[in-house]
């Protein structure tokens, strides 16, 4: 081979590996204004080849285009469908096409179809711009992982995002409640990782958020507080068994807010001892829910223990009234700033 041909081959290989690296391992960083915007879609319950699901893809695509987030997070009950793999590919194509990094935690309904949690994670983690990981093998669940958000001007981590698998439903006849719980080894893993990261940050806990599907029992405690914002139209469907994820976070001192889905007609946010307990706005149109469908936005501030969050409701409650055109209720709803909105006068 001629030297010039060799050089060309070499340059092509370098170019290919650089491109592959960009799409398979995108870097999360604060933007030039020191903000990091996340869109949380939850409970999409996407079905392959269904007009209601397809209409939601239109809304999600428009949301990504309009909000220009640094990251999209799907907090469980993403795909509830036969042709499970095809459905995941159809849905996540939005993020691949938009070249936006996306992360996932699985919900109780995700694993009721053709694929196990591990199989789903193995498929999606191969896709472009996916930043989800299938987590340490020796920790319970599929998809326990941590993402670091780099500073706008440095490669140092400035914030952390924890993703934890909250598992599935339980056989109620066993008398242990309707839902499984975050296992103690997951809580232990979180504690160890958090401690290690805080140590690496000179003993100062990073500003962090946590994402999972099923709300913790503590979500009951913030409802009805004077500073809690949003609606609660069903009971908090949390596990009966409390394995201490909340108290572990309180002691570790890094998590500012926990973001879940699961209960489609709850979208409130309140704080318990300085940790915000937050529901997303349910997104999908295949299942129950009469408070409209949309998404939550979270805007993190670089170098501060601070974030803004609000919801946008894009579809009315009646699923057939505005089937293809979202109703464009465009204002930010239920806007709060953490921690300022939760300091009582
Ligand atoms: Zn759901």
mmCIF file of C-alpha atoms and ligand atoms in Angstrom:
data_model
loop_
_atom_site.group_PDB
_atom_site.id
_atom_site.type_symbol
_atom_site.label_atom_id
_atom_site.label_comp_id
_atom_site.label_asym_id
_atom_site.label_seq_id
_atom_site.Cartn_x
_atom_site.Cartn_y
_atom_site.Cartn_z
ATOM 1 C CA UNK A 1 0.000 0.000 0.000
ATOM 2 C CA UNK A 2 1.259 3.445 -0.862
ATOM 3 C CA UNK A 3 2.159 5.790 1.967
ATOM 4 C CA UNK A 4 -0.580 8.262 1.002
ATOM 5 C CA UNK A 5 -3.189 5.476 0.872
ATOM 6 C CA UNK A 6 -2.033 4.249 4.272
ATOM 7 C CA UNK A 7 -2.329 7.756 5.635
ATOM 8 C CA UNK A 8 -5.829 8.100 4.213
ATOM 9 C CA UNK A 9 -6.885 4.758 5.724
ATOM 10 C CA UNK A 10 -5.418 5.827 9.049
ATOM 11 C CA UNK A 11 -7.224 9.196 8.951
ATOM 12 C CA UNK A 12 -10.495 7.472 8.051
ATOM 13 C CA UNK A 13 -10.099 5.055 10.969
ATOM 14 C CA UNK A 14 -9.414 7.934 13.371
ATOM 15 C CA UNK A 15 -12.428 9.813 12.040
ATOM 16 C CA UNK A 16 -14.664 6.751 12.429
ATOM 17 C CA UNK A 17 -13.539 6.059 15.976
ATOM 18 C CA UNK A 18 -14.033 9.706 16.909
ATOM 19 C CA UNK A 19 -17.562 9.679 15.512
ATOM 20 C CA UNK A 20 -18.375 6.371 17.207
ATOM 21 C CA UNK A 21 -17.080 7.729 20.489
ATOM 22 C CA UNK A 22 -19.203 10.854 20.227
ATOM 23 C CA UNK A 23 -22.449 8.970 19.737
ATOM 24 C CA UNK A 24 -21.790 6.034 22.037
ATOM 25 C CA UNK A 25 -20.394 7.976 24.953
ATOM 26 C CA UNK A 26 -21.569 11.572 24.771
ATOM 27 C CA UNK A 27 -20.219 13.932 27.386
ATOM 28 C CA UNK A 28 -22.721 15.652 29.657
ATOM 29 C CA UNK A 29 -21.753 19.205 30.513
ATOM 30 C CA UNK A 30 -23.251 22.478 31.717
ATOM 31 C CA UNK A 31 -23.865 24.920 28.874
ATOM 32 C CA UNK A 32 -22.071 28.238 28.445
ATOM 33 C CA UNK A 33 -24.632 29.902 30.763
ATOM 34 C CA UNK A 34 -23.941 27.401 33.539
ATOM 35 C CA UNK A 35 -27.245 25.560 33.094
ATOM 36 C CA UNK A 36 -27.975 21.901 32.454
ATOM 37 C CA UNK A 37 -31.476 21.194 31.222
ATOM 38 C CA UNK A 38 -33.172 17.816 31.575
ATOM 39 C CA UNK A 39 -36.525 16.727 30.143
ATOM 40 C CA UNK A 40 -38.192 13.957 32.125
ATOM 41 C CA UNK A 41 -40.681 11.873 30.182
ATOM 42 C CA UNK A 42 -42.407 9.282 32.313
ATOM 43 C CA UNK A 43 -44.901 6.463 31.908
ATOM 44 C CA UNK A 44 -45.050 6.613 28.148
ATOM 45 C CA UNK A 45 -46.445 3.040 28.008
ATOM 46 C CA UNK A 46 -45.435 3.037 24.347
ATOM 47 C CA UNK A 47 -47.121 0.451 22.146
ATOM 48 C CA UNK A 48 -45.760 -0.609 18.801
ATOM 49 C CA UNK A 49 -48.069 0.259 15.920
ATOM 50 C CA UNK A 50 -50.658 2.206 17.921
ATOM 51 C CA UNK A 51 -52.017 5.592 16.905
ATOM 52 C CA UNK A 52 -52.132 6.864 20.486
ATOM 53 C CA UNK A 53 -48.477 6.020 20.999
ATOM 54 C CA UNK A 54 -47.500 7.505 17.663
ATOM 55 C CA UNK A 55 -49.191 10.765 18.598
ATOM 56 C CA UNK A 56 -47.034 10.938 21.719
ATOM 57 C CA UNK A 57 -43.885 10.530 19.654
ATOM 58 C CA UNK A 58 -44.872 13.701 17.797
ATOM 59 C CA UNK A 59 -45.231 15.541 21.088
ATOM 60 C CA UNK A 60 -41.922 14.198 22.441
ATOM 61 C CA UNK A 61 -40.082 15.140 19.261
ATOM 62 C CA UNK A 62 -41.500 18.667 19.436
ATOM 63 C CA UNK A 63 -40.548 18.895 23.113
ATOM 64 C CA UNK A 64 -36.938 17.961 22.393
ATOM 65 C CA UNK A 65 -36.792 20.492 19.560
ATOM 66 C CA UNK A 66 -38.329 23.294 21.623
ATOM 67 C CA UNK A 67 -36.589 22.740 24.956
ATOM 68 C CA UNK A 68 -33.162 21.798 23.582
ATOM 69 C CA UNK A 69 -32.250 19.765 26.668
ATOM 70 C CA UNK A 70 -28.768 18.581 27.507
ATOM 71 C CA UNK A 71 -30.297 15.240 28.579
ATOM 72 C CA UNK A 72 -33.574 13.337 28.269
ATOM 73 C CA UNK A 73 -34.516 11.009 31.127
ATOM 74 C CA UNK A 74 -37.157 8.294 30.801
ATOM 75 C CA UNK A 75 -38.319 7.253 34.266
ATOM 76 C CA UNK A 76 -39.913 3.914 33.603
ATOM 77 C CA UNK A 77 -42.945 2.257 32.026
ATOM 78 C CA UNK A 78 -41.405 3.314 28.753
ATOM 79 C CA UNK A 79 -42.466 0.454 26.471
ATOM 80 C CA UNK A 80 -45.435 -1.773 27.261
ATOM 81 C CA UNK A 81 -45.811 -3.715 24.053
ATOM 82 C CA UNK A 82 -45.286 -6.847 22.043
ATOM 83 C CA UNK A 83 -42.557 -6.310 19.448
ATOM 84 C CA UNK A 84 -40.738 -4.921 22.459
ATOM 85 C CA UNK A 85 -37.381 -4.363 20.793
ATOM 86 C CA UNK A 86 -38.941 -2.702 17.745
ATOM 87 C CA UNK A 87 -40.946 -0.461 20.064
ATOM 88 C CA UNK A 88 -37.824 0.636 21.974
ATOM 89 C CA UNK A 89 -36.059 1.378 18.689
ATOM 90 C CA UNK A 90 -39.016 3.363 17.336
ATOM 91 C CA UNK A 91 -39.328 5.463 20.470
ATOM 92 C CA UNK A 92 -35.661 6.182 21.103
ATOM 93 C CA UNK A 93 -35.078 7.093 17.457
ATOM 94 C CA UNK A 94 -36.319 10.558 18.453
ATOM 95 C CA UNK A 95 -33.266 11.077 20.671
ATOM 96 C CA UNK A 96 -30.838 9.418 18.269
ATOM 97 C CA UNK A 97 -32.058 11.653 15.421
ATOM 98 C CA UNK A 98 -31.959 14.759 17.618
ATOM 99 C CA UNK A 99 -28.452 13.792 18.789
ATOM 100 C CA UNK A 100 -29.482 14.338 22.403
ATOM 101 C CA UNK A 101 -28.122 12.118 25.187
ATOM 102 C CA UNK A 102 -30.802 10.003 26.858
ATOM 103 C CA UNK A 103 -30.942 7.950 30.047
ATOM 104 C CA UNK A 104 -33.426 5.342 31.263
ATOM 105 C CA UNK A 105 -34.662 3.729 34.439
ATOM 106 C CA UNK A 106 -37.065 0.846 34.017
ATOM 107 C CA UNK A 107 -40.578 0.701 35.468
ATOM 108 C CA UNK A 108 -42.634 -2.191 36.762
ATOM 109 C CA UNK A 109 -44.460 -2.621 33.430
ATOM 110 C CA UNK A 110 -41.375 -2.540 31.179
ATOM 111 C CA UNK A 111 -40.456 -6.127 31.999
ATOM 112 C CA UNK A 112 -43.921 -7.645 31.495
ATOM 113 C CA UNK A 113 -43.536 -8.252 27.770
ATOM 114 C CA UNK A 114 -40.915 -10.022 25.643
ATOM 115 C CA UNK A 115 -37.689 -8.886 27.282
ATOM 116 C CA UNK A 116 -36.150 -9.003 30.742
ATOM 117 C CA UNK A 117 -34.725 -5.877 32.350
ATOM 118 C CA UNK A 118 -31.186 -7.012 31.503
ATOM 119 C CA UNK A 119 -32.138 -7.694 27.896
ATOM 120 C CA UNK A 120 -33.723 -4.255 27.540
ATOM 121 C CA UNK A 121 -30.668 -2.563 29.032
ATOM 122 C CA UNK A 122 -28.342 -4.588 26.800
ATOM 123 C CA UNK A 123 -30.256 -3.459 23.712
ATOM 124 C CA UNK A 124 -30.605 0.214 24.544
ATOM 125 C CA UNK A 125 -27.092 0.763 25.868
ATOM 126 C CA UNK A 126 -25.802 -0.088 22.381
ATOM 127 C CA UNK A 127 -27.838 2.721 20.797
ATOM 128 C CA UNK A 128 -26.424 6.118 19.875
ATOM 129 C CA UNK A 129 -26.530 8.870 22.485
ATOM 130 C CA UNK A 130 -27.738 6.444 25.158
ATOM 131 C CA UNK A 131 -25.940 7.206 28.415
ATOM 132 C CA UNK A 132 -27.706 4.513 30.452
ATOM 133 C CA UNK A 133 -25.621 1.659 31.810
ATOM 134 C CA UNK A 134 -26.602 -1.750 33.012
ATOM 135 C CA UNK A 135 -24.963 -1.093 36.349
ATOM 136 C CA UNK A 136 -22.681 -3.258 38.449
ATOM 137 C CA UNK A 137 -23.399 -6.975 38.012
ATOM 138 C CA UNK A 138 -23.326 -7.685 41.724
ATOM 139 C CA UNK A 139 -25.984 -5.069 42.551
ATOM 140 C CA UNK A 140 -29.693 -5.979 42.345
ATOM 141 C CA UNK A 141 -31.699 -4.765 39.389
ATOM 142 C CA UNK A 142 -31.027 -3.681 35.822
ATOM 143 C CA UNK A 143 -29.653 -0.216 35.414
ATOM 144 C CA UNK A 144 -28.094 1.219 38.562
ATOM 145 C CA UNK A 145 -25.605 3.839 37.406
ATOM 146 C CA UNK A 146 -24.211 7.305 37.953
ATOM 147 C CA UNK A 147 -23.688 10.049 35.379
ATOM 148 C CA UNK A 148 -21.326 12.936 35.925
ATOM 149 C CA UNK A 149 -22.104 16.368 34.552
ATOM 150 C CA UNK A 150 -18.960 18.292 33.670
ATOM 151 C CA UNK A 151 -18.520 21.992 34.247
ATOM 152 C CA UNK A 152 -19.006 24.428 31.374
ATOM 153 C CA UNK A 153 -15.321 25.274 31.366
ATOM 154 C CA UNK A 154 -13.694 22.267 33.037
ATOM 155 C CA UNK A 155 -13.672 18.517 32.693
ATOM 156 C CA UNK A 156 -14.344 18.179 36.403
ATOM 157 C CA UNK A 157 -17.682 16.845 37.564
ATOM 158 C CA UNK A 158 -19.956 19.607 38.846
ATOM 159 C CA UNK A 159 -23.113 17.547 39.443
ATOM 160 C CA UNK A 160 -24.149 13.905 39.685
ATOM 161 C CA UNK A 161 -27.192 12.040 38.432
ATOM 162 C CA UNK A 162 -28.057 8.729 40.094
ATOM 163 C CA UNK A 163 -30.263 6.153 38.359
ATOM 164 C CA UNK A 164 -31.683 3.296 40.395
ATOM 165 C CA UNK A 165 -33.848 0.359 39.370
ATOM 166 C CA UNK A 166 -36.958 0.331 41.580
ATOM 167 C CA UNK A 167 -38.075 -3.098 40.309
ATOM 168 C CA UNK A 168 -41.626 -4.311 39.754
ATOM 169 C CA UNK A 169 -44.953 -5.329 41.191
ATOM 170 C CA UNK A 170 -45.338 -8.046 43.832
ATOM 171 C CA UNK A 171 -47.737 -10.922 44.181
ATOM 172 C CA UNK A 172 -50.150 -9.350 46.664
ATOM 173 C CA UNK A 173 -51.025 -12.715 48.161
ATOM 174 C CA UNK A 174 -47.628 -12.763 49.804
ATOM 175 C CA UNK A 175 -48.806 -9.924 52.019
ATOM 176 C CA UNK A 176 -45.784 -7.697 51.436
ATOM 177 C CA UNK A 177 -47.610 -4.947 49.572
ATOM 178 C CA UNK A 178 -48.154 -4.312 45.869
ATOM 179 C CA UNK A 179 -44.645 -3.208 44.916
ATOM 180 C CA UNK A 180 -41.115 -4.443 45.320
ATOM 181 C CA UNK A 181 -38.561 -2.167 46.959
ATOM 182 C CA UNK A 182 -35.121 -0.782 46.206
ATOM 183 C CA UNK A 183 -32.969 -3.583 47.625
ATOM 184 C CA UNK A 184 -30.684 -2.976 50.519
ATOM 185 C CA UNK A 185 -27.606 -3.810 48.433
ATOM 186 C CA UNK A 186 -28.616 -1.015 46.019
ATOM 187 C CA UNK A 187 -28.882 1.420 48.930
ATOM 188 C CA UNK A 188 -25.503 0.200 50.141
ATOM 189 C CA UNK A 189 -24.043 0.663 46.649
ATOM 190 C CA UNK A 190 -25.419 4.210 46.552
ATOM 191 C CA UNK A 191 -23.923 4.982 49.984
ATOM 192 C CA UNK A 192 -20.505 3.685 48.982
ATOM 193 C CA UNK A 193 -20.453 5.476 45.635
ATOM 194 C CA UNK A 194 -21.685 8.713 47.135
ATOM 195 C CA UNK A 195 -19.054 8.560 49.904
ATOM 196 C CA UNK A 196 -16.305 7.861 47.380
ATOM 197 C CA UNK A 197 -17.376 10.724 45.114
ATOM 198 C CA UNK A 198 -17.741 13.154 48.009
ATOM 199 C CA UNK A 199 -14.249 12.163 49.143
ATOM 200 C CA UNK A 200 -12.889 12.800 45.662
ATOM 201 C CA UNK A 201 -14.529 16.242 45.791
ATOM 202 C CA UNK A 202 -12.572 17.251 48.884
ATOM 203 C CA UNK A 203 -15.309 16.124 51.272
ATOM 204 C CA UNK A 204 -17.992 18.317 49.704
ATOM 205 C CA UNK A 205 -21.059 16.402 48.461
ATOM 206 C CA UNK A 206 -21.843 17.124 44.817
ATOM 207 C CA UNK A 207 -25.202 18.633 43.930
ATOM 208 C CA UNK A 208 -27.057 15.506 42.778
ATOM 209 C CA UNK A 209 -30.415 14.291 41.515
ATOM 210 C CA UNK A 210 -31.795 10.755 41.674
ATOM 211 C CA UNK A 211 -34.160 9.140 39.182
ATOM 212 C CA UNK A 212 -36.217 5.971 39.567
ATOM 213 C CA UNK A 213 -39.744 4.784 38.771
ATOM 214 C CA UNK A 214 -41.633 3.901 41.953
ATOM 215 C CA UNK A 215 -42.002 6.628 44.606
ATOM 216 C CA UNK A 216 -40.558 6.081 48.071
ATOM 217 C CA UNK A 217 -42.967 5.874 51.035
ATOM 218 C CA UNK A 218 -41.729 9.355 52.069
ATOM 219 C CA UNK A 219 -43.684 10.841 49.138
ATOM 220 C CA UNK A 220 -46.719 10.607 51.409
ATOM 221 C CA UNK A 221 -45.150 12.975 53.888
ATOM 222 C CA UNK A 222 -44.739 15.983 51.614
ATOM 223 C CA UNK A 223 -48.286 15.997 50.285
ATOM 224 C CA UNK A 224 -50.334 18.647 52.097
ATOM 225 C CA UNK A 225 -47.303 20.657 53.218
ATOM 226 C CA UNK A 226 -47.765 24.425 52.633
ATOM 227 C CA UNK A 227 -44.917 24.613 50.111
ATOM 228 C CA UNK A 228 -45.870 21.512 48.095
ATOM 229 C CA UNK A 229 -46.921 22.334 44.526
ATOM 230 C CA UNK A 230 -48.946 20.259 42.049
ATOM 231 C CA UNK A 231 -51.740 17.713 42.190
ATOM 232 C CA UNK A 232 -52.347 14.389 43.866
ATOM 233 C CA UNK A 233 -55.300 12.491 42.500
ATOM 234 C CA UNK A 234 -54.336 9.004 43.593
ATOM 235 C CA UNK A 235 -52.601 7.408 46.521
ATOM 236 C CA UNK A 236 -48.827 7.143 46.537
ATOM 237 C CA UNK A 237 -48.248 3.627 45.186
ATOM 238 C CA UNK A 238 -44.952 3.010 46.957
ATOM 239 C CA UNK A 239 -43.587 -0.201 48.445
ATOM 240 C CA UNK A 240 -44.826 -1.140 51.917
ATOM 241 C CA UNK A 241 -41.262 -1.930 52.934
ATOM 242 C CA UNK A 242 -38.934 1.025 53.463
ATOM 243 C CA UNK A 243 -35.315 0.094 52.813
ATOM 244 C CA UNK A 244 -33.895 3.511 53.651
ATOM 245 C CA UNK A 245 -33.072 5.077 50.275
ATOM 246 C CA UNK A 246 -34.362 8.399 51.579
ATOM 247 C CA UNK A 247 -32.397 8.324 54.850
ATOM 248 C CA UNK A 248 -29.277 7.144 52.986
ATOM 249 C CA UNK A 249 -29.597 10.198 50.734
ATOM 250 C CA UNK A 250 -30.174 12.494 53.677
ATOM 251 C CA UNK A 251 -27.061 11.192 55.429
ATOM 252 C CA UNK A 252 -24.935 11.243 52.300
ATOM 253 C CA UNK A 253 -25.913 14.849 51.678
ATOM 254 C CA UNK A 254 -25.631 14.945 47.906
ATOM 255 C CA UNK A 255 -29.142 14.308 46.517
ATOM 256 C CA UNK A 256 -31.204 17.512 46.232
ATOM 257 C CA UNK A 257 -34.190 15.946 44.495
ATOM 258 C CA UNK A 258 -35.674 12.560 43.619
ATOM 259 C CA UNK A 259 -37.725 12.245 40.425
ATOM 260 C CA UNK A 260 -40.160 9.384 39.831
ATOM 261 C CA UNK A 261 -43.240 8.465 37.795
ATOM 262 C CA UNK A 262 -45.538 5.471 38.346
ATOM 263 C CA UNK A 263 -48.630 7.332 39.611
ATOM 264 C CA UNK A 264 -50.033 8.924 36.464
ATOM 265 C CA UNK A 265 -52.306 11.449 38.168
ATOM 266 C CA UNK A 266 -49.823 12.775 40.705
ATOM 267 C CA UNK A 267 -47.402 15.480 39.572
ATOM 268 C CA UNK A 268 -46.517 17.268 42.789
ATOM 269 C CA UNK A 269 -43.207 18.407 44.238
ATOM 270 C CA UNK A 270 -42.518 18.992 47.902
ATOM 271 C CA UNK A 271 -39.499 18.856 50.166
ATOM 272 C CA UNK A 272 -38.801 16.737 53.199
ATOM 273 C CA UNK A 273 -35.809 17.969 55.200
ATOM 274 C CA UNK A 274 -34.306 19.660 52.142
ATOM 275 C CA UNK A 275 -34.699 16.785 49.713
ATOM 276 C CA UNK A 276 -37.290 17.510 47.023
ATOM 277 C CA UNK A 277 -39.572 14.555 46.329
ATOM 278 C CA UNK A 278 -40.872 15.035 42.820
ATOM 279 C CA UNK A 279 -43.297 13.339 40.445
ATOM 280 C CA UNK A 280 -42.885 13.733 36.714
ATOM 281 C CA UNK A 281 -45.821 14.653 34.497
ATOM 282 C CA UNK A 282 -47.092 11.440 32.903
ATOM 283 C CA UNK A 283 -46.412 11.424 29.173
ATOM 284 C CA UNK A 284 -48.150 8.506 27.478
ATOM 285 C CA UNK A 285 -51.686 8.322 26.184
ATOM 286 C CA UNK A 286 -52.222 4.576 26.297
ATOM 287 C CA UNK A 287 -53.225 4.352 29.936
ATOM 288 C CA UNK A 288 -55.251 6.061 32.634
ATOM 289 C CA UNK A 289 -54.832 9.650 33.706
ATOM 290 C CA UNK A 290 -57.132 12.681 33.600
ATOM 291 C CA UNK A 291 -54.661 15.454 34.451
ATOM 292 C CA UNK A 292 -53.336 15.795 30.915
ATOM 293 C CA UNK A 293 -50.126 14.415 29.431
ATOM 294 C CA UNK A 294 -46.779 16.100 28.996
ATOM 295 C CA UNK A 295 -43.384 16.239 30.658
ATOM 296 C CA UNK A 296 -41.274 17.817 33.377
ATOM 297 C CA UNK A 297 -38.271 20.073 32.831
ATOM 298 C CA UNK A 298 -35.386 20.422 35.287
ATOM 299 C CA UNK A 299 -32.784 23.165 34.977
ATOM 300 C CA UNK A 300 -29.661 22.649 37.096
ATOM 301 C CA UNK A 301 -27.359 25.546 38.063
ATOM 302 C CA UNK A 302 -23.616 24.958 37.807
ATOM 303 C CA UNK A 303 -21.720 25.179 41.080
ATOM 304 C CA UNK A 304 -24.850 25.590 43.206
ATOM 305 C CA UNK A 305 -27.216 23.320 45.092
ATOM 306 C CA UNK A 306 -30.056 24.756 43.077
ATOM 307 C CA UNK A 307 -32.477 23.834 40.304
ATOM 308 C CA UNK A 308 -35.668 25.109 38.678
ATOM 309 C CA UNK A 309 -38.381 22.710 37.642
ATOM 310 C CA UNK A 310 -41.759 22.963 35.967
ATOM 311 C CA UNK A 311 -44.153 20.878 33.938
ATOM 312 C CA UNK A 312 -45.674 21.381 30.521
ATOM 313 C CA UNK A 313 -48.994 19.724 29.791
ATOM 314 C CA UNK A 314 -49.345 19.237 26.065
ATOM 315 C CA UNK A 315 -52.421 17.069 25.738
ATOM 316 C CA UNK A 316 -55.809 17.439 27.373
ATOM 317 C CA UNK A 317 -57.245 14.725 29.526
ATOM 318 C CA UNK A 318 -59.525 13.433 26.771
ATOM 319 C CA UNK A 319 -57.285 11.215 24.710
ATOM 320 C CA UNK A 320 -59.255 11.515 21.492
ATOM 321 C CA UNK A 321 -60.027 15.221 21.560
ATOM 322 C CA UNK A 322 -56.647 16.457 20.356
ATOM 323 C CA UNK A 323 -55.271 13.292 18.928
ATOM 324 C CA UNK A 324 -52.618 14.541 16.560
ATOM 325 C CA UNK A 325 -52.199 18.190 17.408
ATOM 326 C CA UNK A 326 -50.999 18.798 20.949
ATOM 327 C CA UNK A 327 -53.114 21.493 22.586
ATOM 328 C CA UNK A 328 -50.038 23.678 23.051
ATOM 329 C CA UNK A 329 -50.689 24.818 26.569
ATOM 330 C CA UNK A 330 -47.300 26.336 26.406
ATOM 331 C CA UNK A 331 -46.697 28.182 29.637
ATOM 332 C CA UNK A 332 -44.528 26.746 32.359
ATOM 333 C CA UNK A 333 -46.835 25.267 34.970
ATOM 334 C CA UNK A 334 -46.084 24.626 38.645
ATOM 335 C CA UNK A 335 -42.740 26.426 38.396
ATOM 336 C CA UNK A 336 -40.587 26.093 41.509
ATOM 337 C CA UNK A 337 -37.019 26.923 42.387
ATOM 338 C CA UNK A 338 -35.196 24.597 44.748
ATOM 339 C CA UNK A 339 -34.422 25.505 47.491
ATOM 340 C CA UNK A 340 -35.975 29.007 47.528
ATOM 341 C CA UNK A 341 -39.575 27.931 46.870
ATOM 342 C CA UNK A 342 -39.466 25.631 49.858
ATOM 343 C CA UNK A 343 -38.236 28.063 52.472
ATOM 344 C CA UNK A 344 -41.288 28.974 54.525
ATOM 345 C CA UNK A 345 -41.662 32.575 55.582
HETATM 346 ZN ZN1 LIG B 1 -47.105 3.630 34.475
#
